[in-house]
mmCIF file of C-alpha atoms in Angstrom:
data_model
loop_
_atom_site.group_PDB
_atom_site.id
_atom_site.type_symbol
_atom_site.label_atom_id
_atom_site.label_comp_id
_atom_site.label_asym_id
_atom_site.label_seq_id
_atom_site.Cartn_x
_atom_site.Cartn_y
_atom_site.Cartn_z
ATOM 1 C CA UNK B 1 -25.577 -2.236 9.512
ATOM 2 C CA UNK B 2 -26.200 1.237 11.339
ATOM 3 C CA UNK B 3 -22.997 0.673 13.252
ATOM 4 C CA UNK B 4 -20.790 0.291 10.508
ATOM 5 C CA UNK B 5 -22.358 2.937 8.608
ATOM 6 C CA UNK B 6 -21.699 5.238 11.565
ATOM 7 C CA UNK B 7 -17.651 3.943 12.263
ATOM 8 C CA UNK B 8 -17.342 4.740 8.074
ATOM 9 C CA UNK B 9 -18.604 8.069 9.005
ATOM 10 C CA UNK B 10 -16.896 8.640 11.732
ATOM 11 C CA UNK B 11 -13.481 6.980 10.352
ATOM 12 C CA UNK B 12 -14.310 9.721 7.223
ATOM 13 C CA UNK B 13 -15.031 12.676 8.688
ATOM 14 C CA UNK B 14 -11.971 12.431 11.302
ATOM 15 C CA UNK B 15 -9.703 12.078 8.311
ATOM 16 C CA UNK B 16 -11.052 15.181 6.411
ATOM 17 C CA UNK B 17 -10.912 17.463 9.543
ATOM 18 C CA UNK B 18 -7.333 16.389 10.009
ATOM 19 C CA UNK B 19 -6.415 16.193 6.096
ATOM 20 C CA UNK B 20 -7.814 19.787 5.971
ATOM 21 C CA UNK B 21 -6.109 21.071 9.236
ATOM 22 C CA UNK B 22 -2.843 19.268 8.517
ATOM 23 C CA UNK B 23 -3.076 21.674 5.070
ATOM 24 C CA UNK B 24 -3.220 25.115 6.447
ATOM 25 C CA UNK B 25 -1.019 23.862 10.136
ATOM 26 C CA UNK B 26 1.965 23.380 7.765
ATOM 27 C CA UNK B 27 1.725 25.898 5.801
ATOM 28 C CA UNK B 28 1.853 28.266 8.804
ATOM 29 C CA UNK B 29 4.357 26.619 10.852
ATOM 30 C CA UNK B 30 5.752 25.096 7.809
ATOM 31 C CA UNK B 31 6.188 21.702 8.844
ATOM 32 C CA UNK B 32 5.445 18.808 6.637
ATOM 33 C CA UNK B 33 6.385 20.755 3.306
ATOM 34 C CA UNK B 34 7.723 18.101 0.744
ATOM 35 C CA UNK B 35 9.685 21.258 -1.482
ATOM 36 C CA UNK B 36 9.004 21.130 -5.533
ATOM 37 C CA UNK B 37 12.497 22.318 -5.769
ATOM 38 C CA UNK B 38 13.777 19.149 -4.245
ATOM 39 C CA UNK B 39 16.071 16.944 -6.982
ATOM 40 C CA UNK B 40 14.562 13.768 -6.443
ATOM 41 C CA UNK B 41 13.589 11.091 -9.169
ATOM 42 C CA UNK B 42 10.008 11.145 -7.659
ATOM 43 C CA UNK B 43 9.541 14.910 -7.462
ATOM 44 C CA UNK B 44 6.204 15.430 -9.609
ATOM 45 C CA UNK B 45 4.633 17.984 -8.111
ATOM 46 C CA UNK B 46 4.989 21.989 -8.682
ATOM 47 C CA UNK B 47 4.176 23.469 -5.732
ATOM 48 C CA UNK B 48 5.299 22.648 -1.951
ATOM 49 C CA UNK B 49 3.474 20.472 -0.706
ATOM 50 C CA UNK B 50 2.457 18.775 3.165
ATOM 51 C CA UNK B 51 3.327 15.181 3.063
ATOM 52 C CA UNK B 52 1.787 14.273 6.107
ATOM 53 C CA UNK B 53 -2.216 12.344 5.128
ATOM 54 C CA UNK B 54 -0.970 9.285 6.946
ATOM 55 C CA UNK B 55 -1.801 11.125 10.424
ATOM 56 C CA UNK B 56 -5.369 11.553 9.232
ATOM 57 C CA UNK B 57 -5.604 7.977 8.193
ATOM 58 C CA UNK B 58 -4.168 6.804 11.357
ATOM 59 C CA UNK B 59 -6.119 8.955 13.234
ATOM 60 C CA UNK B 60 -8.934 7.113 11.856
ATOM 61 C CA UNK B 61 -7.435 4.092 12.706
ATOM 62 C CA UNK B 62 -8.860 4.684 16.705
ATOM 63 C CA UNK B 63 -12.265 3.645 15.597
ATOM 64 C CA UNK B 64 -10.611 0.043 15.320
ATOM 65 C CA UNK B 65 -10.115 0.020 19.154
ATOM 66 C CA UNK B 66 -14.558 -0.629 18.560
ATOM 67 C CA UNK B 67 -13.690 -4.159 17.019
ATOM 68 C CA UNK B 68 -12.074 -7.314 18.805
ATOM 69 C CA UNK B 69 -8.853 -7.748 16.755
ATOM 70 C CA UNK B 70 -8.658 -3.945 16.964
ATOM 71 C CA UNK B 71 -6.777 -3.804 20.291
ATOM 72 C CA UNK B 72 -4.160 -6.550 18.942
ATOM 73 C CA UNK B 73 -3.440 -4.445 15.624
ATOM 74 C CA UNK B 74 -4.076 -0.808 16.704
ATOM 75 C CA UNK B 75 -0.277 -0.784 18.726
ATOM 76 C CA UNK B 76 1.111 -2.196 15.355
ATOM 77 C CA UNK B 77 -0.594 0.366 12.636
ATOM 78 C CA UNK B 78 0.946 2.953 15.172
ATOM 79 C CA UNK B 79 4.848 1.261 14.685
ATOM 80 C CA UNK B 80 4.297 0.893 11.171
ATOM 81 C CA UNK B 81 2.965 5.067 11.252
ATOM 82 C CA UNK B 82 5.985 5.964 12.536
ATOM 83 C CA UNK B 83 8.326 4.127 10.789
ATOM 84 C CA UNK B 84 7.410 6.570 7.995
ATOM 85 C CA UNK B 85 5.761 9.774 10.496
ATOM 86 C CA UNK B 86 9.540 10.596 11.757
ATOM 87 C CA UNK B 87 11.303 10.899 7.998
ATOM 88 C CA UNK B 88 8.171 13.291 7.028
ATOM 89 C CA UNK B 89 8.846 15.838 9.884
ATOM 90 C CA UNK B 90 12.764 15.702 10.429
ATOM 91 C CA UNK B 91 13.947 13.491 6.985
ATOM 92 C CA UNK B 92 16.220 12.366 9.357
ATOM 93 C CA UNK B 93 15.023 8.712 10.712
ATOM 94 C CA UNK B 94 18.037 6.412 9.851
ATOM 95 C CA UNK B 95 17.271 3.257 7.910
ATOM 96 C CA UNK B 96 18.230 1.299 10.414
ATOM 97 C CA UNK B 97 15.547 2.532 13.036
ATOM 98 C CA UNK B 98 13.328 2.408 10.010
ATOM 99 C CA UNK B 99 13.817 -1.224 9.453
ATOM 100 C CA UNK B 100 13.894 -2.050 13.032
ATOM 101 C CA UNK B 101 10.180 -0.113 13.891
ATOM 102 C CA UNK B 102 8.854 -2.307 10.450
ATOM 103 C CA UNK B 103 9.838 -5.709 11.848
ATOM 104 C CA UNK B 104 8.699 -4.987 14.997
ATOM 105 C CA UNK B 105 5.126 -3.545 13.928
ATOM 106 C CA UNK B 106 5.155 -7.019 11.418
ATOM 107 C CA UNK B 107 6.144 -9.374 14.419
ATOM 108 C CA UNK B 108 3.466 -8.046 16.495
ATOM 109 C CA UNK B 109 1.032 -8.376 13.698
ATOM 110 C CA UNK B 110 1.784 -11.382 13.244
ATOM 111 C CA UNK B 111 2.277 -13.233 16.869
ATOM 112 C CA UNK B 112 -1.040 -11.001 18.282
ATOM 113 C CA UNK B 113 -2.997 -12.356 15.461
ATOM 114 C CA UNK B 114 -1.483 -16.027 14.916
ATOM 115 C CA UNK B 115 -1.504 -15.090 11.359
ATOM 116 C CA UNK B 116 1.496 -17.514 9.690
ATOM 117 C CA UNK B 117 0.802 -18.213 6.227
ATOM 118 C CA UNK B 118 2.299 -21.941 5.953
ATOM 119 C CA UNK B 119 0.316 -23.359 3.096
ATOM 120 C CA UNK B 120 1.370 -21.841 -0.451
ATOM 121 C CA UNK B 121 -0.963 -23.909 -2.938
ATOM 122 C CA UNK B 122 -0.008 -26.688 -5.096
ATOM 123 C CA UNK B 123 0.622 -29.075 -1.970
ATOM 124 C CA UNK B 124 3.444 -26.708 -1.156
ATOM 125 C CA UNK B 125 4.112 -26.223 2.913
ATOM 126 C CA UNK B 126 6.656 -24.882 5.085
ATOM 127 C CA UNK B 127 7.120 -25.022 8.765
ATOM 128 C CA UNK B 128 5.770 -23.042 11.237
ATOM 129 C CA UNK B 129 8.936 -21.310 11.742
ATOM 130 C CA UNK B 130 9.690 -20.436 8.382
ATOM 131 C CA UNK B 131 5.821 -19.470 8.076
ATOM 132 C CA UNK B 132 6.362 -17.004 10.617
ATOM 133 C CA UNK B 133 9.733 -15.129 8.939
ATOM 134 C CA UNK B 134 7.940 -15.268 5.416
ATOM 135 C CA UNK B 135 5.101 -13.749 7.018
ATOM 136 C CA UNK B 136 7.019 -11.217 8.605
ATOM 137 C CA UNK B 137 8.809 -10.235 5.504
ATOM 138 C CA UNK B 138 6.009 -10.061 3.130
ATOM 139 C CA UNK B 139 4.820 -7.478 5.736
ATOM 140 C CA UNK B 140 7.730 -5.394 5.621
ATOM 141 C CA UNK B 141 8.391 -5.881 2.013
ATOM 142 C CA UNK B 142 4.448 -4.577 1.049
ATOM 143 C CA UNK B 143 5.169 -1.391 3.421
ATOM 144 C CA UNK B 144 8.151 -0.413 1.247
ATOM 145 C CA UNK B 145 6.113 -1.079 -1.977
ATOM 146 C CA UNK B 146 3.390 0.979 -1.392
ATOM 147 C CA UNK B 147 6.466 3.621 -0.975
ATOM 148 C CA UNK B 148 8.023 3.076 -3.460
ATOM 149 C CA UNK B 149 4.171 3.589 -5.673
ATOM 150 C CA UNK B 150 3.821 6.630 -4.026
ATOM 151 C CA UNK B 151 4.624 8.934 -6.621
ATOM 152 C CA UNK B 152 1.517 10.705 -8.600
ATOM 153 C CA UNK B 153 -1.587 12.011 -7.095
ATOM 154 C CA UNK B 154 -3.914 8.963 -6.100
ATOM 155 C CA UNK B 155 -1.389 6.384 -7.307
ATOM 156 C CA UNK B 156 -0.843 4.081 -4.251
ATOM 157 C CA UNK B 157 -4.178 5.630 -2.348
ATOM 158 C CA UNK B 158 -5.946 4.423 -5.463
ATOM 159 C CA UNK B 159 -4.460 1.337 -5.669
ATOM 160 C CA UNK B 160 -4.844 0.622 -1.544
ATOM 161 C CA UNK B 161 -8.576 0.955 -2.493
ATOM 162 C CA UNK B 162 -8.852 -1.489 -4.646
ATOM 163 C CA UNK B 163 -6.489 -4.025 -2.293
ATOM 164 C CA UNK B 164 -9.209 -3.324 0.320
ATOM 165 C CA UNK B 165 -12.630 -3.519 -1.567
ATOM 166 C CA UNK B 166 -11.133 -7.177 -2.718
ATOM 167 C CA UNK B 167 -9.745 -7.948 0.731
ATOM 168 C CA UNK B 168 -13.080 -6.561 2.159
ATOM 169 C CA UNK B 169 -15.566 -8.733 -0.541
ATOM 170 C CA UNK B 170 -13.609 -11.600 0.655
ATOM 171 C CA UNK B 171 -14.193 -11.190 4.124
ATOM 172 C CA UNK B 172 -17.287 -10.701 4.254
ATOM 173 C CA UNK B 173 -18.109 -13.783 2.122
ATOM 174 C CA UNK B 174 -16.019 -15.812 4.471
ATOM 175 C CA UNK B 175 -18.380 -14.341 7.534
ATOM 176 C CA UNK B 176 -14.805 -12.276 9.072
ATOM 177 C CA UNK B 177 -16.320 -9.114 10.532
ATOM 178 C CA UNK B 178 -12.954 -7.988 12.008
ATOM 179 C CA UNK B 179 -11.389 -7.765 8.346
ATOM 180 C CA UNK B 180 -14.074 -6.177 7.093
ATOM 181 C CA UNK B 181 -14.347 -3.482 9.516
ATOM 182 C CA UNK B 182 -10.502 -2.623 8.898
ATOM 183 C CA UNK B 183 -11.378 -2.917 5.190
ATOM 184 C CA UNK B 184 -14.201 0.205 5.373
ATOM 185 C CA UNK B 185 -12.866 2.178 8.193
ATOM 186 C CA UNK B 186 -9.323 2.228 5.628
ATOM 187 C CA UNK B 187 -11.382 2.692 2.414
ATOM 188 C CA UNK B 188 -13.326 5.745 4.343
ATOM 189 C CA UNK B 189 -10.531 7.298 5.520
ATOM 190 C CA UNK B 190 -8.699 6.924 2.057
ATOM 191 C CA UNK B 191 -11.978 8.536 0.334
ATOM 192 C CA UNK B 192 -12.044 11.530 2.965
ATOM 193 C CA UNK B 193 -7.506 12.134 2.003
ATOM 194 C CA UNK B 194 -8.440 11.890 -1.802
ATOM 195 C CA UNK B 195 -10.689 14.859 -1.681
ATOM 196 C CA UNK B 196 -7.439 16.575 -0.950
ATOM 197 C CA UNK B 197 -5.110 14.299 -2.840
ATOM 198 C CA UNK B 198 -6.802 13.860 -6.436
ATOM 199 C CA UNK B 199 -6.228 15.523 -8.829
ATOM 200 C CA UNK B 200 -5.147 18.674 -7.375
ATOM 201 C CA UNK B 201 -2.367 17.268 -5.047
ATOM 202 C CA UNK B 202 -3.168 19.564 -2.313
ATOM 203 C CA UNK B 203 -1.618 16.851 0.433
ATOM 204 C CA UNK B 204 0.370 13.662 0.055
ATOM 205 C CA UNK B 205 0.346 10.672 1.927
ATOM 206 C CA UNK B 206 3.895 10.654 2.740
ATOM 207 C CA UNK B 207 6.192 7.917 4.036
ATOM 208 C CA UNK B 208 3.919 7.484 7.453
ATOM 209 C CA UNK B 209 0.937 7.395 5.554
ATOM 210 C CA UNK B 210 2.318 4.805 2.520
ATOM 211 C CA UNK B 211 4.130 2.646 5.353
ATOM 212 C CA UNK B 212 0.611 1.769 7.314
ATOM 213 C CA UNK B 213 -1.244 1.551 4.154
ATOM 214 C CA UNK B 214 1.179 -1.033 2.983
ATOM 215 C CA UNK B 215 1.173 -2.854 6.366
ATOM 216 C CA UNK B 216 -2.731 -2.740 6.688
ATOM 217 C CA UNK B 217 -3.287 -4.785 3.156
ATOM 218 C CA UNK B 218 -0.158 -6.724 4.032
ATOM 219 C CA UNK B 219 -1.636 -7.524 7.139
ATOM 220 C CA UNK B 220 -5.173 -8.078 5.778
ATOM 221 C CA UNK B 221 -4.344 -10.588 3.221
ATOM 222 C CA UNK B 222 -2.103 -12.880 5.170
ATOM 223 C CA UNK B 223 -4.465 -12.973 7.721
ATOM 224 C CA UNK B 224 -7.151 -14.120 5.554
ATOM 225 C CA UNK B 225 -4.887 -16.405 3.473
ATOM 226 C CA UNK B 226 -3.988 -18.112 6.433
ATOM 227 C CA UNK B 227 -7.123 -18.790 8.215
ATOM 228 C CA UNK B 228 -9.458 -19.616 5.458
ATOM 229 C CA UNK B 229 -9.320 -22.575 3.139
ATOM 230 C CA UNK B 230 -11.193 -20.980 0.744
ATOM 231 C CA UNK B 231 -9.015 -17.861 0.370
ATOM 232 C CA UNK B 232 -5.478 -19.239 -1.719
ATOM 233 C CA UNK B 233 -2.071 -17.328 -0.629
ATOM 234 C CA UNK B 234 -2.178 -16.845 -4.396
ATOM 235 C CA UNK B 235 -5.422 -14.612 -4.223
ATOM 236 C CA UNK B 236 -3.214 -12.445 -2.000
ATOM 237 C CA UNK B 237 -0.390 -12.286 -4.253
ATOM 238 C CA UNK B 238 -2.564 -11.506 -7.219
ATOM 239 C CA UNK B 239 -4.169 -8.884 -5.270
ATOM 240 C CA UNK B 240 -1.081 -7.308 -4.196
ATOM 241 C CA UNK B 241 0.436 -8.046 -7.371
ATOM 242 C CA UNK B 242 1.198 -4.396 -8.671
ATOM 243 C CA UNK B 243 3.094 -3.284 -6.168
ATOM 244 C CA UNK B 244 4.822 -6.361 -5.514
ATOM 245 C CA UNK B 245 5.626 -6.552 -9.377
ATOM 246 C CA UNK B 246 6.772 -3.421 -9.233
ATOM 247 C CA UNK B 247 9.380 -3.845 -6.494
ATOM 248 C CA UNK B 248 10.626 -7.224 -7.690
ATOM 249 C CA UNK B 249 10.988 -5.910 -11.209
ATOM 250 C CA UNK B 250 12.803 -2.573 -9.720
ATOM 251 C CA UNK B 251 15.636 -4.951 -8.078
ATOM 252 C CA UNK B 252 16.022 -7.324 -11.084
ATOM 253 C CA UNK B 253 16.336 -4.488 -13.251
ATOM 254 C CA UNK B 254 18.933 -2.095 -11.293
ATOM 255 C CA UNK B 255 20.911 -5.417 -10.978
ATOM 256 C CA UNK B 256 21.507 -5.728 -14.389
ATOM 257 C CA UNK B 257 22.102 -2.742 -14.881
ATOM 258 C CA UNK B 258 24.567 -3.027 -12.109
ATOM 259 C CA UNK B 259 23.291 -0.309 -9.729
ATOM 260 C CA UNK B 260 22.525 -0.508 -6.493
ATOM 261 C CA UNK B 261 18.494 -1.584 -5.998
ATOM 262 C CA UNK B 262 18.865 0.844 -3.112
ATOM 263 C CA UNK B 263 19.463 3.653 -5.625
ATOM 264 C CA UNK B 264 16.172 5.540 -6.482
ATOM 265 C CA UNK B 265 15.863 6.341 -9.992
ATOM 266 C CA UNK B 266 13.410 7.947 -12.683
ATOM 267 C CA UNK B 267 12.931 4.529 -14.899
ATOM 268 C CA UNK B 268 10.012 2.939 -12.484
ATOM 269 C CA UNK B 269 6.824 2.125 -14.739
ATOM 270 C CA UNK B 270 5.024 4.743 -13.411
ATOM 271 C CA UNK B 271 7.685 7.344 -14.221
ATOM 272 C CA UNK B 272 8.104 6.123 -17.968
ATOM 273 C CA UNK B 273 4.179 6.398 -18.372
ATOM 274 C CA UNK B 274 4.760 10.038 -17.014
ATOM 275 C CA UNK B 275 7.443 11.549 -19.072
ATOM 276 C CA UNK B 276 6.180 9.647 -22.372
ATOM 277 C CA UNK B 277 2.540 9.125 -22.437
ATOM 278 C CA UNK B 278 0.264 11.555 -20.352
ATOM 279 C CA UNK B 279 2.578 13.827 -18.953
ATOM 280 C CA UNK B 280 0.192 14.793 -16.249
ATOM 281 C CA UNK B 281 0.429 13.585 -12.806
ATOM 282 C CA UNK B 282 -3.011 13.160 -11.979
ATOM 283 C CA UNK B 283 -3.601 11.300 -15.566
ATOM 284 C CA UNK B 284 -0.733 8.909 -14.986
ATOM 285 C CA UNK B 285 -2.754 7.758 -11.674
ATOM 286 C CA UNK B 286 -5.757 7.290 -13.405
ATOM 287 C CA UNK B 287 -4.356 5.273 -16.111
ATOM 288 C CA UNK B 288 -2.227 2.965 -14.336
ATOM 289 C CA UNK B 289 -5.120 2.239 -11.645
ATOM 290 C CA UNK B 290 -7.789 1.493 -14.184
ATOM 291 C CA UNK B 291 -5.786 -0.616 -16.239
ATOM 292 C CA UNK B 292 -4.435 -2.861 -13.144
ATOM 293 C CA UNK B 293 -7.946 -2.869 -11.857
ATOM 294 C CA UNK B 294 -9.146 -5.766 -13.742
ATOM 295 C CA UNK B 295 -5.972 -7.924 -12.381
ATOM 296 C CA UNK B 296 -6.572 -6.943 -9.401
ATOM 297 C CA UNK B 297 -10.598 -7.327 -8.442
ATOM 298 C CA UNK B 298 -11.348 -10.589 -10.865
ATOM 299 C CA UNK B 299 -9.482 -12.966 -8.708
ATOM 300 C CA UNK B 300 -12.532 -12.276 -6.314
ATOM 301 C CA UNK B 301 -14.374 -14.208 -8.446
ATOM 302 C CA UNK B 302 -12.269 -17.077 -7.884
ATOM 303 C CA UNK B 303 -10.189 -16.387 -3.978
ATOM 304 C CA UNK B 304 -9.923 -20.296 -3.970
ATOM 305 C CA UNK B 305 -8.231 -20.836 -7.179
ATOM 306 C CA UNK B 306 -4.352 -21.613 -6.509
ATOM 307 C CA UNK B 307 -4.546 -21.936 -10.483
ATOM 308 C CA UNK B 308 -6.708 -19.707 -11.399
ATOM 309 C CA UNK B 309 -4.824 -16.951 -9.377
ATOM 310 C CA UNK B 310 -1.586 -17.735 -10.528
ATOM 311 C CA UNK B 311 -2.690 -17.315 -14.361
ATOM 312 C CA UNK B 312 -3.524 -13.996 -13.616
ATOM 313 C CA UNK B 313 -0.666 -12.909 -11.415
ATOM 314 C CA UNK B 314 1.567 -14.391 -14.430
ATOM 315 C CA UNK B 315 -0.291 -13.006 -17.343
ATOM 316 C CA UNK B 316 0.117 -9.042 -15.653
ATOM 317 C CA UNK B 317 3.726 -9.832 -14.837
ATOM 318 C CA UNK B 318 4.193 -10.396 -18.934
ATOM 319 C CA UNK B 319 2.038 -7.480 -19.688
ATOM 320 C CA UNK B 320 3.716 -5.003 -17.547
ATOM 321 C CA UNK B 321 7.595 -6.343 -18.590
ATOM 322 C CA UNK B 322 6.353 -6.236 -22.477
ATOM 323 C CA UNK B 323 4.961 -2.766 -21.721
ATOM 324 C CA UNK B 324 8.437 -1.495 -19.498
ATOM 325 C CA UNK B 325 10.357 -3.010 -22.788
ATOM 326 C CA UNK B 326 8.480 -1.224 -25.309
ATOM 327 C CA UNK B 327 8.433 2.373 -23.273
ATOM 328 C CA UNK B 328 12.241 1.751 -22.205
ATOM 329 C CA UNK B 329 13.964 0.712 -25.992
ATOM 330 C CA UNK B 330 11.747 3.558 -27.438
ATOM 331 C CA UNK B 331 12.539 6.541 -25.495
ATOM 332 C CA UNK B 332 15.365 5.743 -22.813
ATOM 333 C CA UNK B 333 17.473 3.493 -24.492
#
């Protein structure tokens, strides 16, 4: 017990030196600085802003090298860092390279841990081989939805907690020290970038930071889904099942709309919430996370429960689309 409680302090105090000294480094040199004048759909904030909290968090990341699955992930969190690390200083990284670094850090991930979900409830298999590519995908594809989240103060961070206290519970109950050592040295360093992050917005996680944070939970629940019986593949999904949601929803939408789903837009959830409802970035976080937090930490109470977990993945998927409808015929329509 002492030596966890001393990696969760060290894992939080080397994130809020760095958060803190990331602050005032890019304001002086200014590097990092996400501009409020910027024209983008996401733009929230009013001030300029460093968008660089992932290099605290990954800092923190070292103290996995004290664990044995550490020094098979630790090369990995750093691909998936700077898949996101290079767009944040030079907004330059082409998506190409950015795809590339993903599948790599997810194929590593995957092959150094033998983590292949092949079992998907319901007597439902598939082989090995497809296991593998499904694996590697859901990797990639929770990296770009923690992204694509990232949009109000505490929004994804917040959410990433929650992902890791269930992940974490889990493990533990199952007897895997490895996850849960991830789980608290990721929930300490998330606690020490909130400080800075929530409300006031003083730092952002930016694409580095959402990109690992995405691959960690990513990583975290296909690893536990596929080496414990008693953990469902459907536990992970409803666990992950905001920001998967979220994406899913985004493509089916701009589709119909006939847009490109590549296209960033202004008419995500999280945006509508915004500009009708609270109007208040910090707010928006606050609402959105406690109202999802109920979908996503009672499926702890049953991780075995291909069913059980599938009711409640299904019943937020008609909550949110009944919500989207309302907010969307009302005031964009």
């Amino acid at each position: 017990m002492s030596s966890i409680l001393l990696i969760a302090f060290g894992a939080f105090a080397a994130s809020y030196l760095l958060q803190w000294s990331i602050i005032k480094l890019s304001y002086r040199y200014n590097i990092f600085i996400d501009s409020h004048m910027d024209d983008k759909p996401q733009n929230f904030h009013d001030n300029a802003t460093p968008r660089a909290g992932g290099i605290g968090i990954m800092v923190s990341m070292l103290f996995l090298l004290l664990t044995p699955i550490g020094w098979k992930l630790l090369f990995s969190f750093l691909l998936a860092f700077l898949s996101g690390i290079f767009e944040d200083l030079h907004r330059s990284l082409q998506p190409k390279v950015r795809l590339i670094l993903q599948f790599v850090a997810a194929s590593s991930a995957v092959i150094l841990t033998s983590s292949v979900i092949t079992y998907f409830g319901f007597d439902f298999t598939v082989s090995y081989d497809i296991g593998i590519l499904l694996s590697i995908l859901g990797i990639m594809g929770m990296m770009n939805a923690i992204n694509m989240i990232d949009g109000f103060n505490g929004l994804a961070s917040g959410m990433v907690l929650l992902m890791l206290i269930a992940f974490g519970t889990i493990a533990y109950r199952v007897g895997d020290s490895d996850i849960v050592y991830i789980s608290i040295i990721t929930i300490s360093s998330l606690l020490a970038f909130l400080i800075f992050n929530f409300p006031q917005g003083k730092i952002f996680l930016g694409d580095g930071g959402s990109y690992l944070l995405g691959f960690i939970v990513a990583v975290m629940g296909i690893f536990l889904a596929s080496n414990y019986m008693k953990v469902s593949p459907w536990f992970v999904l409803a666990v992950l099942i905001y920001p998967s949601w979220e994406v899913i929803f985004s493509i089916i939408r701009k589709l119909l709309l006939r847009r490109s789903p590549l296209e960033p837009d202004s008419l995500h959830l999280h945006m509508l919430i915004y500009k009708h409802f609270t109007k208040s970035n910090h707010l928006t976080s606050l609402v959105i996370v406690s109202a999802t937090s109920p979908f996503m930490l009672m499926p702890i109470l049953y991780a075995n429960n291909s069913t059980a977990n599938f009711l409640t993945s299904l019943l937020y998927i008609i909550l949110y689309t009944a919500l989207y409808r309302y907010l969307y015929l009302r005031y964009e329509k």
